[in-house]
Amino acid sequence: YYITGTNRCGEEGPVSDTLCSEDSSFVKIAEIISVSVTNHNQISITWKNNPDFYSATLHIQRKLNCDTCSWEDIAQLKNYASNSFTDEKVYTNETSYCYNIFVTDDCGNTFPPCKEQCSILLEGEQFPYEHRLNWNEYINWDNQVSGYYIERSELTLGMPYSDLYFNNATTFDYTDDNLPLKNGVFHYRIRAEENQGGNNAKSYSNEIELIQKPILFLPNAFSPNEDDLNEVWKAEGAFIKDYKLLLLNRWSQLIFESNSIEDTWNGKYKDVDVPEGVYFYRLRYSGYDLRTVYERLGTITVIR
C-alpha cells in the first residue's frame, strides 16, 4: 500500500513509502510449459500466463544439464507482458541446457523456483546404409511425455521435415536403416510431446546433419547372348551424386559413355554387337559430401 495526497487545486503530491501486509504474497510460483530449440541455435522458454507477473520480476536461470552444474541468472524481466523468452547464448548442438524461473514482487517477497525443464540434445552417427540416433530424456511435464517423434528431412531432395518414427517415452535411441539410396544428405530432429490433459506442450531438439558416403559396385563381366541372364552391364550403388563413365576397346576407341548410374550397356556399339573380349573403363564419381572425387580404372569382359 501507498498514499498520495491531492490539494484543492487537484494537484497530486508525492507518493509515500510502501507498506506490505503479511498476506501480500499473492504471486504464484511460475510454471514452465516447454523448453525448445528454435532457429537452429536458440532456445525458447515458455511459461504459463499469470497477470500477477506483470508487476513482479521474473528471474530466469540456466545451467548445463548435469547434476553437479550450478545455476546462473541470465535474465531479470520487470513488468514483462510476454510469457516467453529466447536464449541466444547457447550451443544447442553441443549440450543440453536446463532452465527454471523464480519470482520476486515489489514487496520484496521471493518465491521458490519452478521445476526445471531441459532442452533435448540429439546426437547421431553415420554407418553404411544406416544412421544411429540418441537423445536425452525430457523431464518435468506434469502429464509426462507421451513419446518422441523422430523427424527426418531429405535435404538434397528439398523435402521438409516429416515424421519418420514414434519412440515410446522410455527409449531414447533409434536406428534409421531405411535410407533412400538416391539421396545422400539427411537432417534429423526430435519432437517430444506431452500427454493429453496437460498443456499439450511440445519440445524440439537441435537439428543434426548426417551424410552417407557413396557406395558403388561394377561387375567385371556380363553375357549379352539373349539367354535373359546378365544381358546388360550396369553399375550398382547408393548415395551417388555425380557419375561419369567411359568405356573403351583395346584400341582406345570410345564405345560407351554415361553420366548416370541408372544407364546400362547392352554390349553393342552403333547397334552392332561388340566382339567377345576385355574392355577398359574409366569411372569418376562423388557423393553428397562433395569432399572426395573417386576414380576407378578397370576392365569388363564380354562373354557371348
PDB file of C-alpha atoms in Angstrom:
ATOM      1  CA  TYR A   1       0.000   0.000   0.000  1.00  0.00           C
ATOM      2  CA  TYR A   2       0.998   3.614  -0.517  1.00  0.00           C
ATOM      3  CA  ILE A   3      -0.650   7.025  -0.135  1.00  0.00           C
ATOM      4  CA  THR A   4      -0.718  10.126  -2.251  1.00  0.00           C
ATOM      5  CA  GLY A   5      -2.243  13.496  -1.363  1.00  0.00           C
ATOM      6  CA  THR A   6      -4.205  15.821  -3.633  1.00  0.00           C
ATOM      7  CA  ASN A   7      -4.681  19.531  -2.846  1.00  0.00           C
ATOM      8  CA  ARG A   8      -7.751  21.672  -3.500  1.00  0.00           C
ATOM      9  CA  CYS A   9      -6.424  22.622  -6.913  1.00  0.00           C
ATOM     10  CA  GLY A  10      -6.357  18.992  -7.953  1.00  0.00           C
ATOM     11  CA  GLU A  11      -2.603  18.706  -7.875  1.00  0.00           C
ATOM     12  CA  GLU A  12      -1.305  15.307  -6.713  1.00  0.00           C
ATOM     13  CA  GLY A  13       1.597  15.246  -4.297  1.00  0.00           C
ATOM     14  CA  PRO A  14       4.451  12.783  -3.950  1.00  0.00           C
ATOM     15  CA  VAL A  15       3.931   9.114  -3.199  1.00  0.00           C
ATOM     16  CA  SER A  16       4.519   7.919   0.354  1.00  0.00           C
ATOM     17  CA  ASP A  17       6.659   4.961   1.282  1.00  0.00           C
ATOM     18  CA  THR A  18       5.203   1.475   0.618  1.00  0.00           C
ATOM     19  CA  LEU A  19       3.830  -0.835   3.284  1.00  0.00           C
ATOM     20  CA  CYS A  20       3.135  -4.516   2.624  1.00  0.00           C
ATOM     21  CA  SER A  21       0.757  -6.662   4.632  1.00  0.00           C
ATOM     22  CA  GLU A  22       1.710 -10.075   5.889  1.00  0.00           C
ATOM     23  CA  ASP A  23      -0.503 -11.791   3.296  1.00  0.00           C
ATOM     24  CA  SER A  24       0.875  -9.833   0.316  1.00  0.00           C
ATOM     25  CA  SER A  25       2.485 -12.962  -1.121  1.00  0.00           C
ATOM     26  CA  PHE A  26      -0.109 -13.259  -3.866  1.00  0.00           C
ATOM     27  CA  VAL A  27       2.278 -14.112  -6.689  1.00  0.00           C
ATOM     28  CA  LYS A  28       2.180 -17.775  -7.635  1.00  0.00           C
ATOM     29  CA  ILE A  29       5.158 -19.919  -8.466  1.00  0.00           C
ATOM     30  CA  ALA A  30       5.992 -19.815 -12.186  1.00  0.00           C
ATOM     31  CA  GLU A  31       5.312 -22.921 -14.264  1.00  0.00           C
ATOM     32  CA  ILE A  32       7.358 -23.633 -17.380  1.00  0.00           C
ATOM     33  CA  ILE A  33       5.357 -25.016 -20.308  1.00  0.00           C
ATOM     34  CA  SER A  34       8.267 -26.013 -22.542  1.00  0.00           C
ATOM     35  CA  VAL A  35      11.936 -25.590 -23.345  1.00  0.00           C
ATOM     36  CA  SER A  36      12.531 -25.977 -27.071  1.00  0.00           C
ATOM     37  CA  VAL A  37      15.317 -25.378 -29.586  1.00  0.00           C
ATOM     38  CA  THR A  38      14.375 -22.810 -32.241  1.00  0.00           C
ATOM     39  CA  ASN A  39      16.147 -21.222 -35.209  1.00  0.00           C
ATOM     40  CA  HIS A  40      18.860 -23.899 -35.145  1.00  0.00           C
ATOM     41  CA  ASN A  41      20.865 -22.393 -32.272  1.00  0.00           C
ATOM     42  CA  GLN A  42      18.462 -20.689 -29.865  1.00  0.00           C
ATOM     43  CA  ILE A  43      16.261 -21.955 -27.057  1.00  0.00           C
ATOM     44  CA  SER A  44      12.756 -20.693 -26.369  1.00  0.00           C
ATOM     45  CA  ILE A  45      11.360 -20.910 -22.824  1.00  0.00           C
ATOM     46  CA  THR A  46       7.596 -20.503 -22.398  1.00  0.00           C
ATOM     47  CA  TRP A  47       5.618 -20.413 -19.160  1.00  0.00           C
ATOM     48  CA  LYS A  48       2.011 -20.150 -18.035  1.00  0.00           C
ATOM     49  CA  ASN A  49       0.472 -16.704 -18.180  1.00  0.00           C
ATOM     50  CA  ASN A  50      -0.147 -15.081 -14.808  1.00  0.00           C
ATOM     51  CA  PRO A  51      -1.345 -11.440 -14.503  1.00  0.00           C
ATOM     52  CA  ASP A  52       0.480 -11.177 -11.173  1.00  0.00           C
ATOM     53  CA  PHE A  53       3.777 -11.454 -13.028  1.00  0.00           C
ATOM     54  CA  TYR A  54       3.238  -8.120 -14.824  1.00  0.00           C
ATOM     55  CA  SER A  55       4.030  -6.196 -11.629  1.00  0.00           C
ATOM     56  CA  ALA A  56       6.752  -8.581 -10.484  1.00  0.00           C
ATOM     57  CA  THR A  57      10.238  -9.524 -11.625  1.00  0.00           C
ATOM     58  CA  LEU A  58      10.861 -12.852 -13.334  1.00  0.00           C
ATOM     59  CA  HIS A  59      14.320 -14.319 -12.821  1.00  0.00           C
ATOM     60  CA  ILE A  60      15.303 -16.851 -15.494  1.00  0.00           C
ATOM     61  CA  GLN A  61      18.113 -19.202 -14.578  1.00  0.00           C
ATOM     62  CA  ARG A  62      20.121 -21.595 -16.742  1.00  0.00           C
ATOM     63  CA  LYS A  63      22.599 -24.394 -16.187  1.00  0.00           C
ATOM     64  CA  LEU A  64      24.160 -27.201 -18.178  1.00  0.00           C
ATOM     65  CA  ASN A  65      22.237 -30.442 -17.957  1.00  0.00           C
ATOM     66  CA  CYS A  66      24.324 -32.197 -15.308  1.00  0.00           C
ATOM     67  CA  ASP A  67      23.807 -32.973 -11.625  1.00  0.00           C
ATOM     68  CA  THR A  68      26.832 -31.004 -10.432  1.00  0.00           C
ATOM     69  CA  CYS A  69      26.354 -27.934 -12.627  1.00  0.00           C
ATOM     70  CA  SER A  70      25.332 -24.665 -10.966  1.00  0.00           C
ATOM     71  CA  TRP A  71      22.597 -22.196 -11.889  1.00  0.00           C
ATOM     72  CA  GLU A  72      23.287 -18.742 -13.310  1.00  0.00           C
ATOM     73  CA  ASP A  73      20.908 -15.821 -13.786  1.00  0.00           C
ATOM     74  CA  ILE A  74      20.512 -14.993 -17.481  1.00  0.00           C
ATOM     75  CA  ALA A  75      17.589 -12.545 -17.402  1.00  0.00           C
ATOM     76  CA  GLN A  76      15.552 -10.388 -14.998  1.00  0.00           C
ATOM     77  CA  LEU A  77      12.269  -9.373 -16.585  1.00  0.00           C
ATOM     78  CA  LYS A  78      10.404  -6.498 -14.893  1.00  0.00           C
ATOM     79  CA  ASN A  79       6.801  -5.706 -15.906  1.00  0.00           C
ATOM     80  CA  TYR A  80       7.187  -8.277 -18.680  1.00  0.00           C
ATOM     81  CA  ALA A  81       3.935  -8.827 -20.584  1.00  0.00           C
ATOM     82  CA  SER A  82       5.047 -11.807 -22.676  1.00  0.00           C
ATOM     83  CA  ASN A  83       5.143 -15.428 -21.495  1.00  0.00           C
ATOM     84  CA  SER A  84       8.221 -16.479 -23.461  1.00  0.00           C
ATOM     85  CA  PHE A  85      11.909 -15.700 -23.598  1.00  0.00           C
ATOM     86  CA  THR A  86      14.563 -16.642 -26.174  1.00  0.00           C
ATOM     87  CA  ASP A  87      18.047 -17.560 -25.015  1.00  0.00           C
ATOM     88  CA  GLU A  88      20.522 -16.829 -27.794  1.00  0.00           C
ATOM     89  CA  LYS A  89      23.733 -17.524 -25.884  1.00  0.00           C
ATOM     90  CA  VAL A  90      23.663 -21.285 -26.255  1.00  0.00           C
ATOM     91  CA  TYR A  91      25.310 -24.026 -28.328  1.00  0.00           C
ATOM     92  CA  THR A  92      22.443 -26.386 -28.935  1.00  0.00           C
ATOM     93  CA  ASN A  93      24.458 -28.935 -30.955  1.00  0.00           C
ATOM     94  CA  GLU A  94      26.951 -29.393 -28.132  1.00  0.00           C
ATOM     95  CA  THR A  95      24.979 -29.677 -24.900  1.00  0.00           C
ATOM     96  CA  SER A  96      21.570 -29.730 -23.239  1.00  0.00           C
ATOM     97  CA  TYR A  97      20.540 -26.742 -21.092  1.00  0.00           C
ATOM     98  CA  CYS A  98      18.178 -26.664 -18.116  1.00  0.00           C
ATOM     99  CA  TYR A  99      16.049 -23.674 -17.055  1.00  0.00           C
ATOM    100  CA  ASN A 100      13.988 -22.582 -14.070  1.00  0.00           C
ATOM    101  CA  ILE A 101      12.146 -19.379 -13.154  1.00  0.00           C
ATOM    102  CA  PHE A 102      11.587 -17.714  -9.788  1.00  0.00           C
ATOM    103  CA  VAL A 103       9.636 -14.554  -8.995  1.00  0.00           C
ATOM    104  CA  THR A 104      10.176 -11.540  -6.718  1.00  0.00           C
ATOM    105  CA  ASP A 105       7.434  -8.988  -6.107  1.00  0.00           C
ATOM    106  CA  ASP A 106       7.549  -5.279  -5.219  1.00  0.00           C
ATOM    107  CA  CYS A 107       7.200  -6.077  -1.529  1.00  0.00           C
ATOM    108  CA  GLY A 108      10.452  -7.998  -1.510  1.00  0.00           C
ATOM    109  CA  ASN A 109       8.898 -11.441  -1.459  1.00  0.00           C
ATOM    110  CA  THR A 110      10.901 -14.109  -3.262  1.00  0.00           C
ATOM    111  CA  PHE A 111       9.084 -17.223  -4.390  1.00  0.00           C
ATOM    112  CA  PRO A 112      10.622 -20.663  -4.907  1.00  0.00           C
ATOM    113  CA  PRO A 113      11.815 -21.628  -8.395  1.00  0.00           C
ATOM    114  CA  CYS A 114       9.636 -23.812 -10.552  1.00  0.00           C
ATOM    115  CA  LYS A 115      10.543 -27.333 -11.619  1.00  0.00           C
ATOM    116  CA  GLU A 116      13.362 -27.260 -14.134  1.00  0.00           C
ATOM    117  CA  GLN A 117      12.945 -28.340 -17.731  1.00  0.00           C
ATOM    118  CA  CYS A 118      15.818 -29.105 -20.102  1.00  0.00           C
ATOM    119  CA  SER A 119      16.370 -28.920 -23.835  1.00  0.00           C
ATOM    120  CA  ILE A 120      16.751 -32.078 -25.908  1.00  0.00           C
ATOM    121  CA  LEU A 121      20.221 -32.722 -27.310  1.00  0.00           C
ATOM    122  CA  LEU A 122      20.166 -35.003 -30.363  1.00  0.00           C
ATOM    123  CA  GLU A 123      23.362 -36.753 -31.451  1.00  0.00           C
ATOM    124  CA  GLY A 124      23.960 -39.185 -34.292  1.00  0.00           C
ATOM    125  CA  GLU A 125      26.485 -41.347 -36.105  1.00  0.00           C
ATOM    126  CA  GLN A 126      26.688 -42.406 -39.732  1.00  0.00           C
ATOM    127  CA  PHE A 127      27.297 -46.032 -40.715  1.00  0.00           C
ATOM    128  CA  PRO A 128      26.959 -47.647 -44.157  1.00  0.00           C
ATOM    129  CA  TYR A 129      23.254 -47.699 -45.020  1.00  0.00           C
ATOM    130  CA  GLU A 130      22.121 -46.520 -41.572  1.00  0.00           C
ATOM    131  CA  HIS A 131      22.158 -43.685 -39.032  1.00  0.00           C
ATOM    132  CA  ARG A 132      22.119 -44.223 -35.270  1.00  0.00           C
ATOM    133  CA  LEU A 133      20.485 -41.514 -33.157  1.00  0.00           C
ATOM    134  CA  ASN A 134      20.297 -40.878 -29.415  1.00  0.00           C
ATOM    135  CA  TRP A 135      18.997 -38.070 -27.197  1.00  0.00           C
ATOM    136  CA  ASN A 136      18.319 -37.188 -23.557  1.00  0.00           C
ATOM    137  CA  GLU A 137      15.020 -37.596 -21.751  1.00  0.00           C
ATOM    138  CA  TYR A 138      12.658 -34.629 -21.446  1.00  0.00           C
ATOM    139  CA  ILE A 139      11.684 -34.145 -17.793  1.00  0.00           C
ATOM    140  CA  ASN A 140       9.102 -32.500 -15.521  1.00  0.00           C
ATOM    141  CA  TRP A 141       5.992 -32.134 -17.622  1.00  0.00           C
ATOM    142  CA  ASP A 142       3.029 -32.548 -15.263  1.00  0.00           C
ATOM    143  CA  ASN A 143       1.443 -35.083 -17.609  1.00  0.00           C
ATOM    144  CA  GLN A 144       4.731 -36.699 -18.577  1.00  0.00           C
ATOM    145  CA  VAL A 145       5.997 -37.360 -22.107  1.00  0.00           C
ATOM    146  CA  SER A 146       3.751 -39.365 -24.408  1.00  0.00           C
ATOM    147  CA  GLY A 147       6.670 -40.193 -26.694  1.00  0.00           C
ATOM    148  CA  TYR A 148       9.326 -38.916 -29.061  1.00  0.00           C
ATOM    149  CA  TYR A 149       8.792 -38.359 -32.761  1.00  0.00           C
ATOM    150  CA  ILE A 150      11.858 -38.810 -34.957  1.00  0.00           C
ATOM    151  CA  GLU A 151      11.646 -36.322 -37.818  1.00  0.00           C
ATOM    152  CA  ARG A 152      13.740 -36.586 -40.991  1.00  0.00           C
ATOM    153  CA  SER A 153      14.342 -34.245 -43.910  1.00  0.00           C
ATOM    154  CA  GLU A 154      15.993 -35.386 -47.134  1.00  0.00           C
ATOM    155  CA  LEU A 155      17.872 -32.198 -47.823  1.00  0.00           C
ATOM    156  CA  THR A 156      19.130 -32.927 -51.342  1.00  0.00           C
ATOM    157  CA  LEU A 157      15.582 -33.621 -52.481  1.00  0.00           C
ATOM    158  CA  GLY A 158      14.332 -30.364 -50.932  1.00  0.00           C
ATOM    159  CA  MET A 159      11.884 -32.167 -48.667  1.00  0.00           C
ATOM    160  CA  PRO A 160      10.580 -30.630 -45.406  1.00  0.00           C
ATOM    161  CA  TYR A 161      10.665 -32.477 -42.106  1.00  0.00           C
ATOM    162  CA  SER A 162       8.236 -35.366 -41.761  1.00  0.00           C
ATOM    163  CA  ASP A 163       7.602 -37.915 -39.025  1.00  0.00           C
ATOM    164  CA  LEU A 164       9.762 -40.965 -39.566  1.00  0.00           C
ATOM    165  CA  TYR A 165       9.077 -42.979 -36.429  1.00  0.00           C
ATOM    166  CA  PHE A 166       7.467 -42.748 -32.981  1.00  0.00           C
ATOM    167  CA  ASN A 167       9.517 -43.860 -29.971  1.00  0.00           C
ATOM    168  CA  ASN A 168       7.790 -44.526 -26.676  1.00  0.00           C
ATOM    169  CA  ALA A 169       8.649 -42.418 -23.658  1.00  0.00           C
ATOM    170  CA  THR A 170      11.103 -44.933 -22.196  1.00  0.00           C
ATOM    171  CA  THR A 171      13.621 -45.267 -25.032  1.00  0.00           C
ATOM    172  CA  PHE A 172      15.940 -42.547 -26.258  1.00  0.00           C
ATOM    173  CA  ASP A 173      17.632 -44.013 -29.325  1.00  0.00           C
ATOM    174  CA  TYR A 174      16.692 -45.037 -32.846  1.00  0.00           C
ATOM    175  CA  THR A 175      18.429 -46.576 -35.872  1.00  0.00           C
ATOM    176  CA  ASP A 176      17.305 -45.336 -39.270  1.00  0.00           C
ATOM    177  CA  ASP A 177      18.142 -48.195 -41.658  1.00  0.00           C
ATOM    178  CA  ASN A 178      15.623 -47.302 -44.341  1.00  0.00           C
ATOM    179  CA  LEU A 179      17.548 -44.610 -46.194  1.00  0.00           C
ATOM    180  CA  PRO A 180      16.555 -43.574 -49.743  1.00  0.00           C
ATOM    181  CA  LEU A 181      19.536 -44.698 -51.823  1.00  0.00           C
ATOM    182  CA  LYS A 182      19.253 -41.828 -54.317  1.00  0.00           C
ATOM    183  CA  ASN A 183      19.704 -39.238 -51.614  1.00  0.00           C
ATOM    184  CA  GLY A 184      22.756 -38.529 -49.516  1.00  0.00           C
ATOM    185  CA  VAL A 185      22.217 -35.692 -47.006  1.00  0.00           C
ATOM    186  CA  PHE A 186      19.776 -36.244 -44.146  1.00  0.00           C
ATOM    187  CA  HIS A 187      18.665 -33.909 -41.370  1.00  0.00           C
ATOM    188  CA  TYR A 188      17.093 -35.153 -38.142  1.00  0.00           C
ATOM    189  CA  ARG A 189      15.406 -33.660 -35.102  1.00  0.00           C
ATOM    190  CA  ILE A 190      13.343 -34.972 -32.188  1.00  0.00           C
ATOM    191  CA  ARG A 191       9.903 -33.734 -31.137  1.00  0.00           C
ATOM    192  CA  ALA A 192       8.732 -34.581 -27.630  1.00  0.00           C
ATOM    193  CA  GLU A 193       5.019 -34.261 -26.885  1.00  0.00           C
ATOM    194  CA  GLU A 194       3.228 -34.096 -23.557  1.00  0.00           C
ATOM    195  CA  ASN A 195       0.399 -36.500 -22.754  1.00  0.00           C
ATOM    196  CA  GLN A 196      -3.116 -35.184 -23.288  1.00  0.00           C
ATOM    197  CA  GLY A 197      -4.658 -33.260 -20.424  1.00  0.00           C
ATOM    198  CA  GLY A 198      -1.725 -31.007 -19.619  1.00  0.00           C
ATOM    199  CA  ASN A 199      -0.592 -28.016 -21.627  1.00  0.00           C
ATOM    200  CA  ASN A 200      -0.342 -30.066 -24.852  1.00  0.00           C
ATOM    201  CA  ALA A 201       3.269 -28.929 -24.878  1.00  0.00           C
ATOM    202  CA  LYS A 202       5.930 -29.791 -27.437  1.00  0.00           C
ATOM    203  CA  SER A 203       9.697 -29.543 -27.364  1.00  0.00           C
ATOM    204  CA  TYR A 204      12.055 -29.753 -30.336  1.00  0.00           C
ATOM    205  CA  SER A 205      15.666 -30.828 -30.210  1.00  0.00           C
ATOM    206  CA  ASN A 206      18.569 -29.384 -32.122  1.00  0.00           C
ATOM    207  CA  GLU A 207      18.937 -30.424 -35.771  1.00  0.00           C
ATOM    208  CA  ILE A 208      21.775 -32.643 -36.977  1.00  0.00           C
ATOM    209  CA  GLU A 209      23.063 -33.447 -40.442  1.00  0.00           C
ATOM    210  CA  LEU A 210      24.330 -36.893 -41.440  1.00  0.00           C
ATOM    211  CA  ILE A 211      25.848 -37.644 -44.840  1.00  0.00           C
ATOM    212  CA  GLN A 212      26.212 -41.091 -46.360  1.00  0.00           C
ATOM    213  CA  LYS A 213      29.422 -41.879 -48.213  1.00  0.00           C
ATOM    214  CA  PRO A 214      28.938 -43.049 -51.820  1.00  0.00           C
ATOM    215  CA  ILE A 215      28.887 -46.804 -52.385  1.00  0.00           C
ATOM    216  CA  LEU A 216      29.419 -48.257 -55.868  1.00  0.00           C
ATOM    217  CA  PHE A 217      29.965 -51.699 -57.432  1.00  0.00           C
ATOM    218  CA  LEU A 218      30.749 -52.527 -61.068  1.00  0.00           C
ATOM    219  CA  PRO A 219      30.575 -56.138 -62.345  1.00  0.00           C
ATOM    220  CA  ASN A 220      33.720 -57.351 -64.160  1.00  0.00           C
ATOM    221  CA  ALA A 221      31.844 -59.438 -66.740  1.00  0.00           C
ATOM    222  CA  PHE A 222      28.462 -59.922 -68.393  1.00  0.00           C
ATOM    223  CA  SER A 223      26.995 -62.067 -71.170  1.00  0.00           C
ATOM    224  CA  PRO A 224      24.743 -60.308 -73.721  1.00  0.00           C
ATOM    225  CA  ASN A 225      23.764 -63.545 -75.507  1.00  0.00           C
ATOM    226  CA  GLU A 226      19.969 -63.325 -75.261  1.00  0.00           C
ATOM    227  CA  ASP A 227      19.592 -66.014 -72.583  1.00  0.00           C
ATOM    228  CA  ASP A 228      17.948 -63.482 -70.230  1.00  0.00           C
ATOM    229  CA  LEU A 229      20.853 -63.742 -67.775  1.00  0.00           C
ATOM    230  CA  ASN A 230      23.299 -60.858 -67.292  1.00  0.00           C
ATOM    231  CA  GLU A 231      22.167 -59.242 -70.540  1.00  0.00           C
ATOM    232  CA  VAL A 232      23.331 -55.721 -69.636  1.00  0.00           C
ATOM    233  CA  TRP A 233      26.226 -54.201 -67.775  1.00  0.00           C
ATOM    234  CA  LYS A 234      25.173 -51.801 -65.044  1.00  0.00           C
ATOM    235  CA  ALA A 235      26.698 -50.142 -62.001  1.00  0.00           C
ATOM    236  CA  GLU A 236      25.024 -50.726 -58.652  1.00  0.00           C
ATOM    237  CA  GLY A 237      25.375 -48.087 -55.983  1.00  0.00           C
ATOM    238  CA  ALA A 238      23.888 -45.754 -53.441  1.00  0.00           C
ATOM    239  CA  PHE A 239      24.255 -42.117 -52.366  1.00  0.00           C
ATOM    240  CA  ILE A 240      25.894 -41.168 -55.693  1.00  0.00           C
ATOM    241  CA  LYS A 241      25.651 -37.534 -56.768  1.00  0.00           C
ATOM    242  CA  ASP A 242      27.985 -37.138 -59.781  1.00  0.00           C
ATOM    243  CA  TYR A 243      28.873 -40.004 -62.120  1.00  0.00           C
ATOM    244  CA  LYS A 244      30.933 -40.216 -65.318  1.00  0.00           C
ATOM    245  CA  LEU A 245      31.789 -43.495 -67.069  1.00  0.00           C
ATOM    246  CA  LEU A 246      33.880 -44.012 -70.210  1.00  0.00           C
ATOM    247  CA  LEU A 247      34.226 -47.466 -71.834  1.00  0.00           C
ATOM    248  CA  LEU A 248      36.999 -48.138 -74.375  1.00  0.00           C
ATOM    249  CA  ASN A 249      38.085 -51.055 -76.535  1.00  0.00           C
ATOM    250  CA  ARG A 250      41.672 -52.249 -76.779  1.00  0.00           C
ATOM    251  CA  TRP A 251      42.391 -49.594 -79.422  1.00  0.00           C
ATOM    252  CA  SER A 252      41.227 -46.836 -77.033  1.00  0.00           C
ATOM    253  CA  GLN A 253      38.092 -46.235 -79.065  1.00  0.00           C
ATOM    254  CA  LEU A 254      35.193 -44.869 -77.017  1.00  0.00           C
ATOM    255  CA  ILE A 255      32.275 -47.282 -77.391  1.00  0.00           C
ATOM    256  CA  PHE A 256      30.043 -46.273 -74.469  1.00  0.00           C
ATOM    257  CA  GLU A 257      29.739 -43.390 -72.023  1.00  0.00           C
ATOM    258  CA  SER A 258      27.312 -42.465 -69.284  1.00  0.00           C
ATOM    259  CA  ASN A 259      26.553 -39.628 -66.877  1.00  0.00           C
ATOM    260  CA  SER A 260      24.023 -41.571 -64.814  1.00  0.00           C
ATOM    261  CA  ILE A 261      24.333 -44.623 -62.622  1.00  0.00           C
ATOM    262  CA  GLU A 262      20.959 -45.714 -63.989  1.00  0.00           C
ATOM    263  CA  ASP A 263      22.336 -46.227 -67.520  1.00  0.00           C
ATOM    264  CA  THR A 264      23.063 -49.722 -68.829  1.00  0.00           C
ATOM    265  CA  TRP A 265      25.249 -51.054 -71.656  1.00  0.00           C
ATOM    266  CA  ASN A 266      23.871 -53.824 -73.821  1.00  0.00           C
ATOM    267  CA  GLY A 267      27.188 -54.886 -75.391  1.00  0.00           C
ATOM    268  CA  LYS A 268      26.633 -53.011 -78.631  1.00  0.00           C
ATOM    269  CA  TYR A 269      28.438 -50.221 -80.423  1.00  0.00           C
ATOM    270  CA  LYS A 270      26.401 -48.329 -83.015  1.00  0.00           C
ATOM    271  CA  ASP A 271      23.739 -51.061 -82.693  1.00  0.00           C
ATOM    272  CA  VAL A 272      26.234 -53.796 -83.570  1.00  0.00           C
ATOM    273  CA  ASP A 273      27.368 -56.466 -81.099  1.00  0.00           C
ATOM    274  CA  VAL A 274      30.940 -55.933 -79.986  1.00  0.00           C
ATOM    275  CA  PRO A 275      33.245 -58.959 -80.061  1.00  0.00           C
ATOM    276  CA  GLU A 276      33.932 -61.049 -77.017  1.00  0.00           C
ATOM    277  CA  GLY A 277      36.897 -59.912 -75.004  1.00  0.00           C
ATOM    278  CA  VAL A 278      38.174 -57.433 -72.498  1.00  0.00           C
ATOM    279  CA  TYR A 279      37.196 -53.752 -72.476  1.00  0.00           C
ATOM    280  CA  PHE A 280      38.524 -50.937 -70.331  1.00  0.00           C
ATOM    281  CA  TYR A 281      36.618 -48.398 -68.321  1.00  0.00           C
ATOM    282  CA  ARG A 282      37.394 -45.175 -66.517  1.00  0.00           C
ATOM    283  CA  LEU A 283      34.971 -44.080 -63.821  1.00  0.00           C
ATOM    284  CA  ARG A 284      34.764 -40.881 -61.781  1.00  0.00           C
ATOM    285  CA  TYR A 285      32.068 -40.359 -59.142  1.00  0.00           C
ATOM    286  CA  SER A 286      31.364 -38.441 -55.975  1.00  0.00           C
ATOM    287  CA  GLY A 287      28.848 -38.414 -53.147  1.00  0.00           C
ATOM    288  CA  TYR A 288      26.941 -35.666 -51.428  1.00  0.00           C
ATOM    289  CA  ASP A 289      29.711 -34.575 -49.079  1.00  0.00           C
ATOM    290  CA  LEU A 290      31.451 -33.035 -52.139  1.00  0.00           C
ATOM    291  CA  ARG A 291      34.821 -33.550 -50.484  1.00  0.00           C
ATOM    292  CA  THR A 292      36.199 -36.501 -52.407  1.00  0.00           C
ATOM    293  CA  VAL A 293      36.121 -37.450 -56.083  1.00  0.00           C
ATOM    294  CA  TYR A 294      36.663 -41.160 -56.538  1.00  0.00           C
ATOM    295  CA  GLU A 295      38.309 -42.575 -59.652  1.00  0.00           C
ATOM    296  CA  ARG A 296      38.484 -46.152 -60.844  1.00  0.00           C
ATOM    297  CA  LEU A 297      40.223 -47.842 -63.742  1.00  0.00           C
ATOM    298  CA  GLY A 298      39.180 -51.373 -64.547  1.00  0.00           C
ATOM    299  CA  THR A 299      38.187 -53.989 -67.104  1.00  0.00           C
ATOM    300  CA  ILE A 300      34.959 -55.623 -68.164  1.00  0.00           C
ATOM    301  CA  THR A 301      34.826 -58.938 -70.026  1.00  0.00           C
ATOM    302  CA  VAL A 302      32.111 -59.516 -72.631  1.00  0.00           C
ATOM    303  CA  ILE A 303      31.128 -63.186 -72.858  1.00  0.00           C
ATOM    304  CA  ARG A 304      28.966 -64.351 -75.769  1.00  0.00           C
TER     305      ARG A 304
END
